[in-house]
Short mmCIF file of C-alpha atoms in Angstrom, two decimals:
data_model
loop_
_atom_site.label_atom_id
_atom_site.label_comp_id
_atom_site.label_asym_id
_atom_site.label_seq_id
_atom_site.Cartn_x
_atom_site.Cartn_y
_atom_site.Cartn_z
CA MET A 1 -24.12 1.28 27.44
CA SER A 2 -21.20 2.64 25.41
CA THR A 3 -21.71 5.13 22.61
CA LEU A 4 -20.68 4.35 19.04
CA GLU A 5 -17.79 6.82 19.35
CA GLU A 6 -16.52 5.09 22.49
CA LEU A 7 -16.68 1.70 20.80
CA LEU A 8 -14.82 2.97 17.74
CA ALA A 9 -12.13 4.61 19.88
CA SER A 10 -11.37 1.20 21.37
CA TRP A 11 -11.68 -0.75 18.12
CA LEU A 12 -9.78 1.45 15.64
CA PRO A 13 -6.28 1.15 17.15
CA ARG A 14 -6.49 -2.65 16.87
CA GLN A 15 -7.00 -2.58 13.09
CA ARG A 16 -4.07 -3.30 10.80
CA TRP A 17 -4.92 -0.31 8.63
CA PHE A 18 -4.99 2.22 11.47
CA SER A 19 -1.94 4.44 10.98
CA GLY A 20 -1.77 5.97 14.46
CA LYS A 21 -0.73 2.90 16.45
CA GLY A 22 0.99 3.55 19.74
CA VAL A 23 -0.42 7.07 20.12
CA PRO A 24 -3.50 7.61 22.32
CA ILE A 25 -6.68 8.84 20.60
CA ARG A 26 -7.49 12.06 22.39
CA ARG A 27 -10.71 12.71 20.50
CA LEU A 28 -12.88 10.75 18.07
CA ARG A 29 -16.07 11.78 16.36
CA VAL A 30 -18.21 10.47 13.53
CA GLU A 31 -17.80 13.33 11.07
CA SER A 32 -20.39 12.07 8.61
CA ARG A 33 -22.67 9.06 8.29
CA HIS A 34 -24.32 7.88 5.09
CA THR A 35 -26.95 5.13 5.23
CA LEU A 36 -26.79 2.70 2.33
CA VAL A 37 -29.11 0.07 3.80
CA PRO A 38 -31.63 1.31 6.41
CA ALA A 39 -31.62 -0.91 9.48
CA ARG A 40 -34.74 -3.04 9.94
CA PRO A 41 -35.81 -4.25 13.39
CA ASP A 42 -34.99 -7.84 12.45
CA GLY A 43 -32.45 -7.30 9.66
CA PRO A 44 -29.06 -5.77 8.85
CA GLY A 45 -28.21 -2.14 8.24
CA LEU A 46 -25.24 -0.62 6.42
CA ASP A 47 -23.71 2.81 6.98
CA VAL A 48 -20.59 4.47 5.59
CA LEU A 49 -18.89 6.38 8.38
CA VAL A 50 -16.21 9.02 8.03
CA VAL A 51 -14.49 8.97 11.40
CA GLN A 52 -12.11 11.71 12.49
CA THR A 53 -9.50 11.04 15.15
CA GLU A 54 -7.17 13.43 16.91
CA GLN A 55 -3.79 12.24 18.15
CA ARG A 56 -1.12 14.60 19.46
CA GLY A 57 -2.92 17.51 17.85
CA ALA A 58 -3.01 15.92 14.38
CA GLY A 59 -6.31 14.87 12.79
CA SER A 60 -6.91 11.86 10.55
CA ARG A 61 -9.96 10.58 8.71
CA TYR A 62 -10.87 6.93 8.32
CA GLN A 63 -13.63 5.10 6.51
CA VAL A 64 -15.64 2.48 8.40
CA LEU A 65 -18.21 0.31 6.67
CA LEU A 66 -20.50 -0.20 9.63
CA GLY A 67 -22.89 -3.11 9.68
CA SER A 68 -25.53 -3.51 12.37
CA ARG A 69 -27.88 -6.28 13.39
CA PRO A 70 -29.95 -7.28 16.40
CA PRO A 71 -27.51 -9.16 18.65
CA ARG A 72 -29.54 -12.36 18.48
CA SER A 73 -29.37 -12.45 14.67
CA LEU A 74 -25.58 -12.48 14.40
CA THR A 75 -24.08 -15.46 12.60
CA PRO A 76 -21.06 -17.16 14.23
CA ASP A 77 -18.74 -15.56 11.63
CA LEU A 78 -20.03 -12.07 12.32
CA ALA A 79 -19.95 -12.58 16.08
CA HIS A 80 -16.13 -12.55 15.84
CA GLU A 81 -16.23 -9.16 14.10
CA VAL A 82 -18.44 -7.30 16.57
CA ILE A 83 -17.21 -3.87 17.63
CA GLY A 84 -19.82 -3.65 20.40
CA VAL A 85 -23.48 -3.08 21.16
CA CYS A 86 -24.98 0.42 21.15
CA ARG A 87 -28.03 2.40 20.16
CA LEU A 88 -28.07 3.88 16.64
CA LYS A 89 -30.34 6.86 15.99
CA GLY A 90 -32.53 6.00 18.96
CA SER A 91 -32.98 2.36 17.97
CA ARG A 92 -33.00 -0.58 20.26
CA PRO A 93 -29.52 -1.89 21.09
CA ARG A 94 -27.83 -3.30 17.99
CA ALA A 95 -24.55 -5.11 17.47
CA VAL A 96 -22.25 -3.08 15.22
CA TYR A 97 -19.41 -4.62 13.23
CA ASP A 98 -17.12 -4.20 10.24
CA ALA A 99 -19.51 -4.80 7.33
CA SER A 100 -16.74 -5.93 4.98
CA ARG A 101 -17.20 -9.36 6.61
CA ASP A 102 -20.95 -9.49 5.95
CA THR A 103 -21.50 -11.23 2.60
CA GLU A 104 -25.16 -10.18 2.48
CA LEU A 105 -24.23 -6.52 2.72
CA THR A 106 -21.19 -6.65 0.43
CA ALA A 107 -23.35 -8.12 -2.34
CA LEU A 108 -25.46 -4.96 -2.08
CA LEU A 109 -22.39 -2.81 -2.74
CA LEU A 110 -21.92 -4.46 -6.11
CA GLN A 111 -25.60 -3.93 -6.88
CA ARG A 112 -25.20 -0.22 -6.19
CA PHE A 113 -22.66 0.05 -9.01
CA ALA A 114 -25.17 -1.49 -11.40
CA HIS A 115 -28.09 0.58 -10.05
CA PRO A 116 -26.72 3.67 -8.29
CA PRO A 117 -29.16 5.59 -6.06
CA THR A 118 -30.21 9.06 -7.19
CA THR A 119 -32.17 10.30 -4.19
CA GLY A 120 -32.11 10.02 -0.44
CA ASP A 121 -29.31 10.02 2.12
CA ASP A 122 -27.42 7.20 0.42
CA ALA A 123 -27.15 9.24 -2.81
CA GLN A 124 -24.54 11.35 -1.03
CA VAL A 125 -22.25 8.35 -1.53
CA ARG A 126 -21.85 8.32 -5.29
CA PHE A 127 -21.24 5.09 -7.23
CA ARG A 128 -19.50 5.85 -10.55
CA THR A 129 -18.83 3.50 -13.45
CA LEU A 130 -16.69 4.01 -16.53
CA PRO A 131 -18.24 3.85 -20.02
CA GLY A 132 -18.28 0.38 -21.49
CA CYS A 133 -18.12 -1.35 -18.10
CA PRO A 134 -21.51 -2.95 -17.38
CA ILE A 135 -21.50 -4.45 -13.89
CA ARG A 136 -22.49 -8.08 -13.36
CA VAL A 137 -24.17 -8.58 -10.00
CA GLY A 138 -24.99 -11.55 -7.80
CA ALA A 139 -21.60 -12.29 -6.24
CA HIS A 140 -20.72 -11.80 -2.58
CA GLY A 141 -17.56 -10.02 -1.47
CA ARG A 142 -14.73 -12.11 -0.01
CA VAL A 143 -12.17 -10.22 2.08
CA LEU A 144 -8.52 -10.50 1.12
CA THR A 145 -6.62 -11.04 4.35
CA SER A 146 -3.14 -10.02 3.20
CA GLU A 147 -3.68 -6.26 3.02
CA GLN A 148 -2.56 -3.83 5.69
CA SER A 149 -3.48 -0.31 4.57
CA ASN A 150 -6.88 -0.96 2.97
CA THR A 151 -9.56 -3.63 2.72
CA SER A 152 -10.29 -5.39 -0.57
CA LEU A 153 -13.27 -7.55 -1.47
CA VAL A 154 -13.19 -10.09 -4.29
CA PHE A 155 -16.49 -10.74 -6.07
CA GLY A 156 -16.36 -14.15 -7.71
CA GLN A 157 -13.99 -14.16 -10.67
CA ASP A 158 -15.05 -10.73 -11.93
CA TYR A 159 -14.17 -7.84 -9.64
CA ILE A 160 -12.10 -6.62 -6.76
CA LEU A 161 -13.30 -3.65 -4.71
CA LYS A 162 -10.60 -1.84 -2.77
CA THR A 163 -11.97 0.29 0.06
CA PHE A 164 -9.59 3.01 1.16
CA ARG A 165 -9.39 3.26 4.92
CA ARG A 166 -7.38 6.46 5.35
CA LEU A 167 -9.28 9.24 3.59
CA TRP A 168 -8.00 12.42 1.97
CA PRO A 169 -9.74 14.99 -0.24
CA GLY A 170 -9.21 14.45 -3.96
CA HIS A 171 -9.18 11.52 -6.36
CA ASN A 172 -7.03 8.75 -4.98
CA PRO A 173 -3.88 8.34 -7.14
CA ASP A 174 -4.70 4.65 -7.58
CA LEU A 175 -7.89 5.64 -9.40
CA GLU A 176 -6.19 8.46 -11.27
CA LEU A 177 -3.20 6.49 -12.54
CA THR A 178 -4.95 3.23 -13.41
CA THR A 179 -7.55 5.22 -15.35
CA ALA A 180 -4.73 6.95 -17.23
CA LEU A 181 -3.28 3.50 -18.00
CA SER A 182 -6.63 2.21 -19.27
CA GLY A 183 -6.09 -0.39 -21.95
CA SER A 184 -2.65 -1.43 -20.75
CA PRO A 185 -2.30 -5.17 -20.14
CA ARG A 186 0.10 -4.31 -17.28
CA VAL A 187 -2.62 -3.00 -14.96
CA ALA A 188 -6.02 -4.30 -13.93
CA ARG A 189 -8.90 -2.55 -15.74
CA THR A 190 -10.72 0.05 -13.67
CA CYS A 191 -14.51 -0.37 -13.77
CA GLY A 192 -15.75 2.24 -11.30
CA TRP A 193 -15.35 3.94 -7.96
CA ILE A 194 -17.24 5.27 -4.93
CA GLU A 195 -16.85 8.85 -3.79
CA ALA A 196 -18.29 11.20 -1.19
CA ASP A 197 -17.82 14.80 -0.09
CA LEU A 198 -15.82 15.36 3.08
CA PRO A 199 -16.99 18.10 5.43
CA GLY A 200 -15.10 21.31 4.74
CA SER A 201 -13.38 19.95 1.62
CA ARG A 202 -13.97 21.13 -1.92
CA ALA A 203 -12.81 17.95 -3.65
CA PRO A 204 -14.65 14.66 -3.08
CA ALA A 205 -12.76 11.78 -1.52
CA THR A 206 -12.40 8.39 -3.18
CA LEU A 207 -13.92 5.80 -0.84
CA ALA A 208 -13.34 2.71 -2.97
CA MET A 209 -12.28 1.57 -6.44
CA LEU A 210 -13.71 -1.33 -8.46
CA GLN A 211 -11.34 -3.17 -10.81
CA ALA A 212 -11.39 -6.30 -12.91
CA TYR A 213 -10.15 -9.26 -10.90
CA ILE A 214 -7.26 -11.30 -12.31
CA PRO A 215 -7.76 -14.90 -11.18
CA GLN A 216 -5.05 -17.52 -10.86
CA ALA A 217 -2.31 -14.94 -10.46
CA THR A 218 0.52 -15.24 -7.92
CA ASP A 219 1.48 -12.44 -5.57
CA GLY A 220 5.03 -11.26 -6.33
CA TRP A 221 6.13 -11.43 -2.71
CA LEU A 222 4.87 -14.99 -2.31
CA LEU A 223 6.51 -16.05 -5.57
CA ALA A 224 9.85 -14.52 -4.62
CA THR A 225 9.89 -15.84 -1.05
CA SER A 226 8.93 -19.33 -2.22
CA ARG A 227 11.90 -19.31 -4.59
CA ILE A 228 14.36 -18.13 -1.98
CA GLY A 229 12.90 -20.50 0.59
CA ALA A 230 13.50 -23.41 -1.76
CA LEU A 231 16.99 -22.10 -2.41
CA ALA A 232 17.75 -22.11 1.31
CA ASP A 233 16.41 -25.65 1.68
CA SER A 234 18.65 -26.81 -1.18
CA GLY A 235 21.73 -25.45 0.59
CA GLY A 236 22.88 -23.01 -2.06
CA PRO A 237 22.04 -21.09 -5.24
CA ASP A 238 20.89 -22.99 -8.29
CA GLY A 239 19.14 -22.15 -11.54
CA GLU A 240 15.85 -23.80 -10.64
CA ASN A 241 15.27 -21.58 -7.62
CA SER A 242 16.64 -18.37 -9.10
CA PHE A 243 14.29 -15.45 -9.50
CA ALA A 244 16.46 -13.64 -12.05
CA ASP A 245 14.28 -14.36 -15.11
CA GLU A 246 11.16 -13.15 -13.31
CA ALA A 247 13.02 -10.11 -11.97
CA GLU A 248 14.18 -9.14 -15.44
CA LEU A 249 10.64 -9.44 -16.81
CA LEU A 250 9.34 -7.40 -13.89
CA GLY A 251 11.93 -4.73 -14.66
CA ARG A 252 10.74 -4.60 -18.27
CA THR A 253 7.11 -4.35 -17.13
CA THR A 254 7.98 -1.54 -14.73
CA ALA A 255 9.71 0.44 -17.47
CA GLU A 256 6.74 -0.11 -19.79
CA VAL A 257 4.34 1.28 -17.17
CA HIS A 258 6.62 4.24 -16.44
CA ARG A 259 6.82 5.09 -20.15
CA ALA A 260 3.03 4.89 -20.44
CA LEU A 261 2.56 7.22 -17.47
CA ALA A 262 5.04 9.67 -19.01
CA ARG A 263 3.02 9.67 -22.24
CA GLU A 264 -0.33 10.22 -20.55
CA LEU A 265 0.53 12.60 -17.70
CA PRO A 266 2.81 15.60 -17.13
CA THR A 267 6.59 15.26 -16.91
CA ASP A 268 9.41 17.59 -15.93
CA VAL A 269 13.08 17.64 -15.01
CA LEU A 270 14.49 17.79 -11.49
CA SER A 271 16.95 20.65 -11.27
CA PRO A 272 20.10 20.60 -9.10
CA VAL A 273 18.37 23.00 -6.70
CA ASP A 274 15.40 20.62 -6.43
CA ALA A 275 17.77 17.70 -5.80
CA ALA A 276 19.38 19.60 -2.94
CA GLY A 277 15.93 20.19 -1.46
CA LEU A 278 15.12 16.48 -1.66
CA ALA A 279 18.42 15.68 0.06
CA GLU A 280 17.48 17.99 2.94
CA GLY A 281 14.27 16.03 3.44
CA MET A 282 16.25 12.77 3.46
CA ILE A 283 18.59 14.19 6.10
CA GLU A 284 15.64 15.20 8.29
CA ARG A 285 14.12 11.71 8.07
CA LEU A 286 17.49 10.17 8.93
CA ALA A 287 17.80 12.40 12.00
CA ILE A 288 14.32 11.45 13.24
CA ALA A 289 14.92 7.73 12.70
CA SER A 290 18.39 7.83 14.29
CA THR A 291 16.94 9.43 17.42
CA GLU A 292 14.27 6.74 17.72
CA VAL A 293 16.53 3.81 16.73
CA PRO A 294 20.01 4.40 18.18
CA GLU A 295 21.49 1.47 16.28
CA LEU A 296 20.85 3.38 13.05
CA ALA A 297 22.88 6.34 14.31
CA ARG A 298 26.10 4.30 14.00
CA HIS A 299 25.65 4.16 10.25
CA ALA A 300 24.27 7.69 9.82
CA PRO A 301 27.57 9.37 8.74
CA ARG A 302 27.95 7.09 5.71
CA VAL A 303 24.28 7.46 4.80
CA MET A 304 24.68 11.23 5.11
CA SER A 305 27.61 11.02 2.71
CA ALA A 306 25.36 9.41 0.08
CA TYR A 307 22.79 12.16 0.60
CA ALA A 308 25.50 14.83 0.27
CA ASP A 309 26.63 13.30 -3.04
CA PHE A 310 23.05 13.45 -4.28
CA ALA A 311 22.68 17.07 -3.13
CA ARG A 312 25.73 18.02 -5.23
CA THR A 313 24.52 16.36 -8.39
CA ASP A 314 24.53 18.69 -11.38
CA GLU A 315 22.79 16.38 -13.84
CA PRO A 316 19.07 17.05 -14.47
CA LEU A 317 16.91 14.06 -13.55
CA PRO A 318 13.59 13.31 -15.33
CA VAL A 319 10.51 13.32 -13.08
CA GLN A 320 6.95 12.14 -13.73
CA ARG A 321 4.02 10.40 -12.03
CA ILE A 322 5.18 7.12 -10.52
CA HIS A 323 3.77 4.21 -8.53
CA GLY A 324 5.01 5.68 -5.26
CA ASP A 325 4.99 2.61 -2.97
CA TYR A 326 6.51 -0.05 -5.18
CA HIS A 327 7.50 -3.49 -3.92
CA LEU A 328 6.96 -7.16 -4.71
CA GLY A 329 3.57 -7.18 -3.01
CA GLN A 330 2.35 -4.60 -5.53
CA ALA A 331 2.79 -6.93 -8.50
CA ILE A 332 1.13 -10.20 -9.44
CA ARG A 333 2.38 -12.80 -11.90
CA ALA A 334 -0.41 -13.77 -14.28
CA SER A 335 -0.18 -16.19 -17.18
CA SER A 336 0.25 -13.22 -19.53
CA GLY A 337 3.07 -11.63 -17.50
CA TRP A 338 3.40 -9.25 -14.60
CA VAL A 339 0.52 -6.94 -13.64
CA LEU A 340 1.10 -3.95 -11.33
CA LEU A 341 -1.32 -3.02 -8.54
CA ASP A 342 -2.00 -0.37 -5.91
CA PHE A 343 -0.86 2.90 -7.44
CA GLU A 344 -2.09 4.95 -4.48
CA GLY A 345 1.36 5.63 -3.01
CA GLU A 346 1.84 5.94 0.73
CA PRO A 347 -1.68 6.09 2.27
CA THR A 348 -0.57 8.21 5.23
CA VAL A 349 0.57 11.04 2.93
CA PRO A 350 -1.98 13.58 1.67
CA VAL A 351 -3.22 13.05 -1.90
CA SER A 352 -1.82 16.42 -2.96
CA GLU A 353 1.69 15.26 -1.99
CA ARG A 354 1.33 11.89 -3.70
CA GLN A 355 0.34 13.62 -6.94
CA LYS A 356 3.67 15.43 -7.19
CA LEU A 357 6.13 14.39 -9.89
CA ALA A 358 9.03 12.21 -8.79
CA SER A 359 11.93 10.32 -10.29
CA PRO A 360 10.96 6.85 -11.55
CA LEU A 361 14.17 5.71 -9.86
CA ARG A 362 12.22 5.95 -6.59
CA ASP A 363 10.11 3.04 -7.80
CA VAL A 364 13.26 1.20 -8.87
CA ALA A 365 14.74 1.76 -5.42
CA GLY A 366 11.55 0.47 -3.79
CA MET A 367 11.70 -2.77 -5.74
CA LEU A 368 15.38 -3.25 -5.03
CA ARG A 369 14.61 -2.87 -1.33
CA SER A 370 11.86 -5.46 -1.74
CA PHE A 371 14.30 -8.03 -3.14
CA ASP A 372 16.40 -7.39 -0.05
CA TYR A 373 13.35 -7.91 2.16
CA ALA A 374 12.54 -11.19 0.42
CA ALA A 375 16.05 -12.38 1.24
CA GLY A 376 16.07 -10.90 4.73
CA HIS A 377 12.82 -12.51 5.85
CA LEU A 378 14.65 -15.86 6.05
CA LEU A 379 17.30 -14.38 8.33
CA VAL A 380 14.67 -13.16 10.79
CA ARG A 381 14.08 -16.78 11.76
CA ARG A 382 17.72 -17.91 11.43
CA PRO A 383 19.81 -14.88 12.39
CA ASP A 384 23.09 -16.69 13.07
CA ASP A 385 23.28 -18.83 9.93
CA ALA A 386 26.22 -17.33 8.00
CA GLY A 387 25.81 -19.71 5.09
CA LEU A 388 22.16 -18.82 4.71
CA GLU A 389 23.01 -15.11 4.83
CA TRP A 390 25.50 -15.56 2.00
CA SER A 391 22.97 -17.50 -0.11
CA ALA A 392 20.19 -15.01 0.59
CA ARG A 393 22.29 -11.99 -0.29
CA SER A 394 23.58 -13.69 -3.43
CA TRP A 395 19.97 -14.34 -4.46
CA ALA A 396 19.09 -10.71 -3.83
CA ARG A 397 22.09 -9.41 -5.82
CA ARG A 398 21.20 -11.54 -8.83
CA SER A 399 17.54 -10.47 -8.68
CA ARG A 400 18.47 -6.80 -8.33
CA ALA A 401 20.89 -6.89 -11.24
CA ALA A 402 18.35 -8.68 -13.45
CA PHE A 403 15.59 -6.20 -12.59
CA CYS A 404 17.81 -3.23 -13.42
CA ALA A 405 18.93 -4.82 -16.68
CA GLY A 406 15.33 -5.48 -17.74
CA TYR A 407 14.28 -1.97 -16.73
CA ALA A 408 17.06 -0.34 -18.78
CA ASP A 409 16.55 -2.62 -21.80
CA ALA A 410 12.86 -1.66 -21.93
CA GLY A 411 13.59 2.05 -22.07
CA GLY A 412 13.54 3.03 -18.41
CA THR A 413 15.89 5.56 -16.85
CA GLU A 414 19.15 3.59 -16.83
CA PRO A 415 20.00 2.82 -13.19
CA ASP A 416 23.73 2.40 -13.78
CA LYS A 417 23.92 5.94 -15.20
CA HIS A 418 22.24 7.46 -12.14
CA LEU A 419 23.86 5.54 -9.29
CA THR A 420 24.19 8.60 -7.04
CA ALA A 421 20.46 9.29 -7.17
CA LEU A 422 19.49 5.63 -6.92
CA ARG A 423 21.75 5.09 -3.92
CA ALA A 424 20.22 8.07 -2.10
CA PHE A 425 16.66 6.96 -2.90
CA GLU A 426 17.32 3.46 -1.65
CA PHE A 427 18.93 4.63 1.57
CA ASP A 428 15.95 6.94 2.10
CA LYS A 429 13.60 3.97 1.68
CA ALA A 430 15.66 1.84 4.05
CA VAL A 431 15.60 4.58 6.71
CA TYR A 432 11.80 4.74 6.38
CA GLU A 433 11.69 0.97 6.83
CA VAL A 434 13.78 1.17 9.99
CA LEU A 435 11.29 3.56 11.55
CA TYR A 436 8.30 1.49 10.37
CA GLU A 437 9.67 -1.78 11.72
CA ALA A 438 10.69 -0.22 15.03
CA ARG A 439 7.13 0.99 15.53
CA ASN A 440 5.18 -1.94 14.09
CA ARG A 441 7.29 -5.12 13.73
CA PRO A 442 10.35 -5.04 15.98
CA ASP A 443 11.24 -8.63 15.02
CA TRP A 444 11.82 -7.41 11.46
CA LEU A 445 13.96 -4.40 12.39
CA ARG A 446 17.16 -6.23 11.57
CA VAL A 447 16.16 -6.52 7.88
CA PRO A 448 16.58 -2.83 6.95
CA LEU A 449 19.31 -2.31 9.58
CA ASP A 450 21.36 -5.17 8.13
CA SER A 451 20.92 -3.75 4.64
CA ILE A 452 22.25 -0.38 5.73
CA ARG A 453 25.08 -1.98 7.69
CA TRP A 454 25.98 -4.18 4.73
CA ALA A 455 26.02 -1.25 2.31
CA THR A 456 27.87 1.21 4.53
CA SER A 457 30.52 -1.26 5.71
CA GLY A 458 31.75 -2.03 2.21
CA ALA A 459 30.95 -5.71 2.74
CA ALA A 460 28.64 -5.92 -0.25
CA ALA A 461 30.18 -7.46 -3.30
CA ALA A 462 30.39 -5.34 -6.40
CA THR A 463 27.14 -5.66 -8.27
CA ALA A 464 25.18 -3.69 -10.82
CA PRO A 465 24.03 -1.40 -9.39
CA PRO A 466 26.02 -1.22 -6.11
CA VAL A 467 23.22 0.15 -3.91
CA PRO A 468 22.09 -0.97 -0.44
CA GLY A 469 21.32 -4.68 -0.17
#
């Protein structure tokens, strides 16, 4: 019979949120295990595992909510989620599985927020709530299937619990920034979080974050792609299918959130020396991506030219805390307007790095790239349709211009006055996307490559601002 570690070593690489795909796991161990629900002979058990993997000499930590039941007691739904059968702490063989799919166990998580344990092994996993946030219990958690980096559970119409899969010491920036934005209608209200100490780390790690759920809201990516899909079906651009009004409002919302973060948290100014250092990092990432994706190397000289222009900039650039991984999927359209989500930044980067100040134009660049992705996703299925490409890129240009106009009008750093920086940031994002798609979704590789080709060839029509896409 396999051990739990052997089962996890086979199961982890198949999960969407596992960041080490394509690289063999040389070593895996359960670093810590916290029992929230003791396993009964005829009932379920729930453990929080901190699993450490080693790949090519680099270690990573992941959180696994491990459910266990006697094999004969598995429901048909849970049978599809089984990791394997093994012995836990000398017990009889039990089926182990991802407990986020077990509604009986997820309901207990919500109860722990209302009645946190104070003694015993499970007290090592601490359930925190914010003042003035009484927790209503009784609902079961429903898994959102669209996420890639984490796993979120929706409890009725009240809460959403995001469990962070990749773990780092320190408060997750999502918790930190949304708490700083408490009271803003542009973010979901934070109600609590779960934390635990990591072996050898001074700062506790954030395991999960509980927020108010916003029902009947539309994901920004789905809204944008539905508009552009309808535009393609109609054979050309028209006002009904335009996204420009929504993009302008989203730009205003983004500026409002950036201004609030600047009021609540530290700010600074990026010096010319600091800009040169950032440009060096961009050049290194371009070199790595060009080696792995030879097609990118053809465009590298022109991208390098944009980085060199940024390195020579002599105008100080404001920096502050920002979203850090901003795109259409990180915003939802509610009846009251746009609401921004997922302020954690890039999950594969240590928390200490994500907490550094950055130019808000990085977020602007991320959203501009997302408009390009919304347009480019149509071309993945119809790569040789020149008319569709023209319509899609026209849609993207209008959306980009509207977003930048709304962002500037609402008091954000004016994109058209910082085109050198914005162009470098967007190229840097596109290079990252090339590497990501090459490793994870080869069918989508043409989306960022076409954006870079389009921008570096001079084929893009003059727009405001004239950045990639």
